[in-house]
Amino acid sequence: MAFSIKEREEKQAEKEQGLLDALLMQNLQDQFCQANNVYLVCLSKEQGVVTRIYGSKEELEYIHSVVDMDKHMMLLEKLMDSSIESVIEEECAKDYIKMSGVSIRVGGKTEAIWIVIGVLEREEADVPEYIMRTTPERYYKSLEFLETLSKQMFAVKMEELMAQEAFLKSREAVTQMEAELHRNEAMTAIVKMLESEESFEIVANHILKDVCEYLDISTGTLLRENKNGLTIDVICEYLAPGLEKGVKFCKEIEKSDLPFFNGKPYMISSDSMLPDEFYRLFEQGGIKAGMFLPVDINGHAGMYLCFCELEKSRTWDMGEIKFVSDAKRIIQSILQKRIAKNSLASSYTSLEAILENIGCAVYVLDPVERTTLYTNQRFKNAFQKGLEQFQKDLEIEMSAQQENYFREIYQKEEKRWFDLHSTRIDWVDGRKVLLCTIYDVTDKKLYQQKIEKQANNDFLTGLYNRMRCEQDLERYIEQTKEFHGEGALLYIDLDDFKHINDGLGHQYGDILLKEISQRLKRIPGVENNCYRMGGDEFIVILSYLHISMMQQILDQIKDLFAKPWMLKGADYYCTMSMGVVRFPTYGDTVEELIRKADIALYVAKCAGKNRIEFYEDNVENASTSYKRLDLEKNMRNATQNACREFEVYYQPIVDVTKPGIPCTGAEALIRWNSGEMGIIPPVDFIPLAEYLGLINPIGEYVLREACKHCRYWNDMGHPDYKVNVNLSVVQLLQNDIVERVYQVIKETGIMPQNLTLEVTESLAINDMNRMKKILAEIRRLGVRVALDDFGTGYSSLNHIREMPIDVIKIDRCFVIDIGKDEFSSAFVKMVAELANAIQVKVCVEGVETEEQIKALKESKIQLIQGYYFGKPMKAEVFEKQYL
């Protein structure tokens, strides 16, 4: 590789600086050893020995005889792997020999370590006279001094690295700016073709030339389907200078010989996998890489824009694909413009008919003269009483400078709410006018108000929900601390409630939950301080006013669950386990108290269920089990082994609103096939992975695998296929999560809009401001965001409207009885209407029957996922079935 003079000078300077740094470190080491009577050497994982160990030949031979050299590498590995400890002592065979490692960190990363060996003064020790000796106190002080000295020395080095990085970023920005300027110039030349009056063939040839020259592509061709639908003609072709011929397209080509001529776009790089028919085309045409884009003519892909690289291997990047797609849209616009030119005479009548039937009120106003220019019939019907008031409401829009304006207005005369969208347009005579579109949202507003009133309550039981629990608990903690009292949190979980659901059905499970809720509320001291946290979990808060009644309340709760419950005409027993934590004794934050109550609950479950456990400081130790230790060990091994034991399965997502119910993509789901423990369900290992922090490498592995496969689906004729990937709370709260997602997109080449990241409802609502910021940054990459498990948490509808999301996923628990249970049907319909109002899509999970599909279609649901269409499957099975 050839280097410029400047690059050679920079490399020489780096080399000289490296030699100087090594010399300084050697001098530092020698002076330190002489001053402290210790032996010192610097090691790094990349360079090995950075400085030679201090001492004479005889001294070094003695040191090597009493210290195992393998211990050097053990210390190096320990300090390299540790992000917490900076000094580690290694035990030696001789008790008068001390050996320690001191890490040298640059930018938070361990770059090298000092190995410090000291020989202690001992009368019984057989140590030659020429060996330097020290005392334990002096040895440990020298370690402290060496650590401090290293930090100071490398702080200066860190500043140099930061300055160098800033310089490189500045130079990169200049290069990027020049490339963007070049792109804009090329696109401007193509856009100018929109106004050209030359023939379509000449205009198209100019565009082909501009694209090929800018992207340095060998040839560009525009193909057209003949009227018989069986053959293809070449409209125009551009060859790069020096090429004798392009792709071997003859004057008339059989359509069956072109595998891409099917209405789908293909972006095939040199490293793409090719089906047989594409392989034959590329071999016959001498094509190394190609882009084939359909050009619509009146809704039919009657033309194809083809760009082929014939001379060198090529991998298309996102910028090149976007540039070619923009050029295709311009060619399509030119076609549409010339077709539309012939039908302009009848356009006004058609436009008026459209405005009369558009579904909203339309009002056009001259903001200068304050005169009405146009209204449709829907506007006249809506504002026949309050036209003057409406025109007064428009004063804000008329005085505003922005082009687009939106707000909500309320008409007292009509007692109705409207969404008003206004924008400035050019009227037929050229003057600037205000176009207002007004949507009647009264029904939606009334319905939203009704739902907001229920935001604090659980739909099923009528108890307060999790959000209200956290709000009340925070208030009770402050009151308890203010009055120097004590309160308690009672965390209740029903034992084996799943057996009730599975044995009797969910409807009887719901009846039991409602009956338990009503009886808990009747206990004196509980009343309105009882909350349903979700599923079969409840919380009771005892404030400082009721803490004296705690034993009485606990006894009544135990008595309540000691009796059978009448279900389906028979008695059934359902016991409970409870964890109790006192506050502020064992915590003064909501999160801490719920976590500790949950730990006490876990201990009660492990101890045989149907019991109450109080949280104590040592209770957490009791929650450790052998199974968890095995899981942790095997999971660490699996992640260190490049996550090879983890497999990514894909469950199809379909669009039921389109003919044939086509597949639109899939959700990526992780499976763990442990070599030691066999198949482990996600519900067992994912929470532990989150706790241990191992969910980050596992989650990134799933994200990268899913993006690679989605890129392949897109290349192979399914450009609209999308892949959904779940984000854990641990992943989402990483400071660099947006950068990590961007790197995966860049590495895999996936179109960002074909990636959907799913976050759970409870995660998103817990820290709304932070989540909105992170999700907004992810969406700026072009990635879509889905709110998963909607309906199982405690979302405020106002929060849902604020959140930067594209899809709402309804949990399967609302689908099981849809069509039979009025609540399930009403909930799904309500979410569909809400999604339509805030312009997001809805996907329903867990669909298993034809009856459920029919009910969902009636609720105007678009996307469906469930066993009815396919269980989670391996990539090769999914691609065979849907690709």
Short mmCIF file of N, CA and C in Angstrom, two decimals, residues 47-136:
data_model
loop_
_atom_site.label_atom_id
_atom_site.label_comp_id
_atom_site.label_asym_id
_atom_site.label_seq_id
_atom_site.Cartn_x
_atom_site.Cartn_y
_atom_site.Cartn_z
N GLN A 47 1.97 -6.46 23.68
CA GLN A 47 3.41 -6.36 23.46
C GLN A 47 4.21 -7.40 24.24
N GLY A 48 3.55 -8.01 25.26
CA GLY A 48 4.30 -8.91 26.13
C GLY A 48 5.10 -8.10 27.14
N VAL A 49 6.42 -8.21 27.11
CA VAL A 49 7.28 -7.46 28.04
C VAL A 49 7.51 -6.06 27.48
N VAL A 50 7.04 -5.03 28.21
CA VAL A 50 7.20 -3.64 27.76
C VAL A 50 8.56 -3.10 28.21
N THR A 51 8.94 -3.42 29.45
CA THR A 51 10.26 -3.00 29.96
C THR A 51 10.97 -4.22 30.54
N ARG A 52 12.30 -4.25 30.43
CA ARG A 52 13.06 -5.37 31.00
C ARG A 52 13.10 -5.23 32.52
N ILE A 53 13.10 -6.36 33.19
CA ILE A 53 13.08 -6.35 34.66
C ILE A 53 14.39 -5.79 35.20
N TYR A 54 14.29 -5.03 36.27
CA TYR A 54 15.46 -4.38 36.86
C TYR A 54 16.27 -5.42 37.67
N GLY A 55 17.59 -5.31 37.55
CA GLY A 55 18.46 -6.15 38.38
C GLY A 55 19.61 -6.75 37.58
N SER A 56 20.63 -7.20 38.32
CA SER A 56 21.79 -7.84 37.68
C SER A 56 21.43 -9.25 37.24
N LYS A 57 22.35 -9.90 36.51
CA LYS A 57 22.10 -11.26 36.03
C LYS A 57 21.89 -12.21 37.21
N GLU A 58 22.75 -12.07 38.27
CA GLU A 58 22.62 -12.95 39.42
C GLU A 58 21.29 -12.72 40.15
N GLU A 59 20.91 -11.42 40.24
CA GLU A 59 19.63 -11.13 40.92
C GLU A 59 18.46 -11.74 40.17
N LEU A 60 18.47 -11.61 38.84
CA LEU A 60 17.36 -12.12 38.03
C LEU A 60 17.29 -13.63 38.10
N GLU A 61 18.44 -14.29 38.09
CA GLU A 61 18.43 -15.75 38.19
C GLU A 61 17.81 -16.20 39.51
N TYR A 62 18.11 -15.47 40.59
CA TYR A 62 17.53 -15.83 41.87
C TYR A 62 16.01 -15.60 41.87
N ILE A 63 15.60 -14.44 41.35
CA ILE A 63 14.16 -14.12 41.30
C ILE A 63 13.41 -15.18 40.51
N HIS A 64 13.98 -15.60 39.37
CA HIS A 64 13.33 -16.63 38.54
C HIS A 64 13.25 -17.97 39.27
N SER A 65 14.22 -18.23 40.19
CA SER A 65 14.22 -19.52 40.89
C SER A 65 13.16 -19.59 41.98
N VAL A 66 12.74 -18.42 42.52
CA VAL A 66 11.77 -18.45 43.63
C VAL A 66 10.38 -18.02 43.20
N VAL A 67 10.24 -17.48 41.99
CA VAL A 67 8.92 -17.00 41.51
C VAL A 67 8.60 -17.72 40.21
N ASP A 68 7.48 -18.40 40.18
CA ASP A 68 7.00 -19.10 38.97
C ASP A 68 6.60 -18.05 37.93
N MET A 69 7.22 -18.12 36.74
CA MET A 69 6.94 -17.10 35.71
C MET A 69 5.50 -17.15 35.21
N ASP A 70 4.82 -18.31 35.38
CA ASP A 70 3.41 -18.39 34.94
C ASP A 70 2.54 -17.44 35.74
N LYS A 71 2.99 -17.10 36.97
CA LYS A 71 2.19 -16.20 37.81
C LYS A 71 2.13 -14.79 37.20
N HIS A 72 3.20 -14.45 36.42
CA HIS A 72 3.14 -13.15 35.73
C HIS A 72 1.89 -13.07 34.85
N MET A 73 1.68 -14.11 34.02
CA MET A 73 0.56 -14.10 33.08
C MET A 73 -0.77 -14.21 33.81
N MET A 74 -0.78 -14.93 34.94
CA MET A 74 -2.03 -15.02 35.71
C MET A 74 -2.43 -13.65 36.24
N LEU A 75 -1.46 -12.90 36.75
CA LEU A 75 -1.75 -11.54 37.22
C LEU A 75 -2.22 -10.66 36.07
N LEU A 76 -1.54 -10.78 34.93
CA LEU A 76 -1.92 -9.99 33.76
C LEU A 76 -3.37 -10.26 33.36
N GLU A 77 -3.77 -11.55 33.29
CA GLU A 77 -5.13 -11.92 32.90
C GLU A 77 -6.14 -11.37 33.91
N LYS A 78 -5.84 -11.52 35.22
CA LYS A 78 -6.79 -11.07 36.25
C LYS A 78 -7.04 -9.57 36.16
N LEU A 79 -5.97 -8.80 36.03
CA LEU A 79 -6.13 -7.35 35.99
C LEU A 79 -6.75 -6.88 34.68
N MET A 80 -6.45 -7.59 33.59
CA MET A 80 -7.06 -7.22 32.30
C MET A 80 -8.57 -7.45 32.33
N ASP A 81 -9.00 -8.51 33.01
CA ASP A 81 -10.42 -8.86 33.04
C ASP A 81 -11.19 -8.06 34.07
N SER A 82 -10.51 -7.45 35.04
CA SER A 82 -11.20 -6.76 36.12
C SER A 82 -11.39 -5.29 35.78
N SER A 83 -12.62 -4.80 35.97
CA SER A 83 -12.88 -3.38 35.77
C SER A 83 -12.94 -2.63 37.09
N ILE A 84 -12.74 -3.36 38.21
CA ILE A 84 -12.87 -2.74 39.54
C ILE A 84 -11.52 -2.66 40.24
N GLU A 85 -10.83 -3.82 40.37
CA GLU A 85 -9.58 -3.87 41.12
C GLU A 85 -8.42 -3.34 40.30
N SER A 86 -7.58 -2.54 40.92
CA SER A 86 -6.40 -2.01 40.24
C SER A 86 -5.10 -2.59 40.82
N VAL A 87 -5.19 -3.24 41.99
CA VAL A 87 -4.02 -3.87 42.61
C VAL A 87 -4.43 -5.26 43.07
N ILE A 88 -3.68 -6.29 42.64
CA ILE A 88 -3.97 -7.67 43.05
C ILE A 88 -2.66 -8.31 43.52
N GLU A 89 -2.71 -9.01 44.68
CA GLU A 89 -1.53 -9.69 45.20
C GLU A 89 -1.63 -11.19 44.89
N GLU A 90 -0.55 -11.80 44.43
CA GLU A 90 -0.52 -13.23 44.09
C GLU A 90 0.34 -13.95 45.14
N GLU A 91 -0.18 -15.03 45.66
CA GLU A 91 0.52 -15.77 46.71
C GLU A 91 1.71 -16.54 46.11
N CYS A 92 2.87 -16.50 46.77
CA CYS A 92 4.07 -17.19 46.30
C CYS A 92 4.39 -18.38 47.22
N ALA A 93 5.23 -19.28 46.71
CA ALA A 93 5.58 -20.49 47.46
C ALA A 93 6.35 -20.13 48.73
N LYS A 94 7.22 -19.10 48.64
CA LYS A 94 8.02 -18.64 49.78
C LYS A 94 7.27 -17.51 50.47
N ASP A 95 7.04 -17.60 51.78
CA ASP A 95 6.26 -16.57 52.46
C ASP A 95 7.00 -15.25 52.58
N TYR A 96 8.35 -15.26 52.36
CA TYR A 96 9.08 -13.99 52.42
C TYR A 96 9.19 -13.34 51.03
N ILE A 97 8.54 -13.92 50.05
CA ILE A 97 8.49 -13.32 48.69
C ILE A 97 7.11 -12.73 48.48
N LYS A 98 7.05 -11.47 48.16
CA LYS A 98 5.78 -10.78 47.87
C LYS A 98 5.71 -10.47 46.36
N MET A 99 4.55 -10.76 45.76
CA MET A 99 4.38 -10.50 44.31
C MET A 99 2.99 -9.88 44.09
N SER A 100 2.94 -8.70 43.45
CA SER A 100 1.67 -8.00 43.22
C SER A 100 1.64 -7.44 41.80
N GLY A 101 0.41 -7.18 41.34
CA GLY A 101 0.22 -6.55 40.02
C GLY A 101 -0.51 -5.23 40.20
N VAL A 102 -0.05 -4.18 39.50
CA VAL A 102 -0.67 -2.84 39.54
C VAL A 102 -1.08 -2.49 38.11
N SER A 103 -2.38 -2.23 37.90
CA SER A 103 -2.86 -1.98 36.52
C SER A 103 -2.55 -0.55 36.08
N ILE A 104 -2.30 -0.42 34.79
CA ILE A 104 -2.07 0.90 34.16
C ILE A 104 -3.25 1.13 33.23
N ARG A 105 -4.12 2.08 33.60
CA ARG A 105 -5.34 2.29 32.81
C ARG A 105 -5.25 3.59 32.01
N VAL A 106 -5.74 3.49 30.76
CA VAL A 106 -5.85 4.66 29.88
C VAL A 106 -7.28 4.73 29.40
N GLY A 107 -8.01 5.79 29.78
CA GLY A 107 -9.39 5.91 29.33
C GLY A 107 -10.28 4.84 29.90
N GLY A 108 -10.03 4.37 31.14
CA GLY A 108 -10.86 3.36 31.75
C GLY A 108 -10.53 1.95 31.33
N LYS A 109 -9.58 1.75 30.44
CA LYS A 109 -9.21 0.43 29.93
C LYS A 109 -7.79 0.09 30.38
N THR A 110 -7.59 -1.14 30.89
CA THR A 110 -6.27 -1.59 31.34
C THR A 110 -5.40 -1.88 30.13
N GLU A 111 -4.34 -1.10 29.96
CA GLU A 111 -3.44 -1.27 28.81
C GLU A 111 -2.22 -2.13 29.17
N ALA A 112 -1.74 -2.07 30.42
CA ALA A 112 -0.56 -2.81 30.83
C ALA A 112 -0.57 -2.94 32.35
N ILE A 113 0.35 -3.74 32.89
CA ILE A 113 0.44 -3.86 34.35
C ILE A 113 1.90 -3.84 34.77
N TRP A 114 2.12 -3.37 36.02
CA TRP A 114 3.44 -3.50 36.67
C TRP A 114 3.42 -4.77 37.51
N ILE A 115 4.45 -5.59 37.37
CA ILE A 115 4.64 -6.73 38.27
C ILE A 115 5.70 -6.30 39.30
N VAL A 116 5.32 -6.29 40.58
CA VAL A 116 6.20 -5.81 41.65
C VAL A 116 6.56 -7.00 42.54
N ILE A 117 7.87 -7.31 42.67
CA ILE A 117 8.35 -8.43 43.49
C ILE A 117 9.25 -7.87 44.59
N GLY A 118 8.94 -8.23 45.82
CA GLY A 118 9.73 -7.78 46.96
C GLY A 118 10.22 -8.96 47.79
N VAL A 119 11.45 -8.89 48.27
CA VAL A 119 12.03 -9.93 49.13
C VAL A 119 12.08 -9.35 50.55
N LEU A 120 11.32 -9.95 51.48
CA LEU A 120 11.20 -9.41 52.83
C LEU A 120 12.42 -9.81 53.68
N GLU A 121 12.75 -8.94 54.62
CA GLU A 121 13.87 -9.22 55.52
C GLU A 121 13.42 -10.25 56.56
N ARG A 122 13.95 -11.44 56.49
CA ARG A 122 13.64 -12.52 57.44
C ARG A 122 14.95 -13.21 57.82
N GLU A 123 15.15 -13.45 59.11
CA GLU A 123 16.39 -14.09 59.55
C GLU A 123 16.48 -15.53 59.06
N GLU A 124 15.31 -16.22 59.05
CA GLU A 124 15.34 -17.63 58.66
C GLU A 124 15.41 -17.82 57.16
N ALA A 125 15.25 -16.73 56.39
CA ALA A 125 15.22 -16.85 54.92
C ALA A 125 16.65 -17.00 54.38
N ASP A 126 16.82 -17.93 53.46
CA ASP A 126 18.12 -18.17 52.83
C ASP A 126 18.19 -17.31 51.56
N VAL A 127 18.61 -16.06 51.74
CA VAL A 127 18.61 -15.09 50.64
C VAL A 127 20.03 -14.58 50.43
N PRO A 128 20.56 -14.62 49.19
CA PRO A 128 21.92 -14.12 48.94
C PRO A 128 22.06 -12.65 49.33
N GLU A 129 23.29 -12.24 49.62
CA GLU A 129 23.55 -10.89 50.06
C GLU A 129 23.25 -9.85 48.99
N TYR A 130 23.45 -10.23 47.68
CA TYR A 130 23.27 -9.23 46.61
C TYR A 130 21.80 -8.94 46.29
N ILE A 131 20.89 -9.59 46.94
CA ILE A 131 19.45 -9.37 46.68
C ILE A 131 18.96 -8.19 47.53
N MET A 132 18.22 -7.27 46.90
CA MET A 132 17.63 -6.14 47.62
C MET A 132 16.51 -6.65 48.52
N ARG A 133 16.46 -6.10 49.76
CA ARG A 133 15.42 -6.54 50.70
C ARG A 133 14.57 -5.34 51.12
N THR A 134 13.36 -5.66 51.57
CA THR A 134 12.45 -4.60 52.01
C THR A 134 11.61 -5.12 53.17
N THR A 135 10.80 -4.25 53.73
CA THR A 135 9.89 -4.64 54.82
C THR A 135 8.47 -4.65 54.27
N PRO A 136 7.54 -5.34 54.97
CA PRO A 136 6.15 -5.36 54.49
C PRO A 136 5.57 -3.94 54.37
#
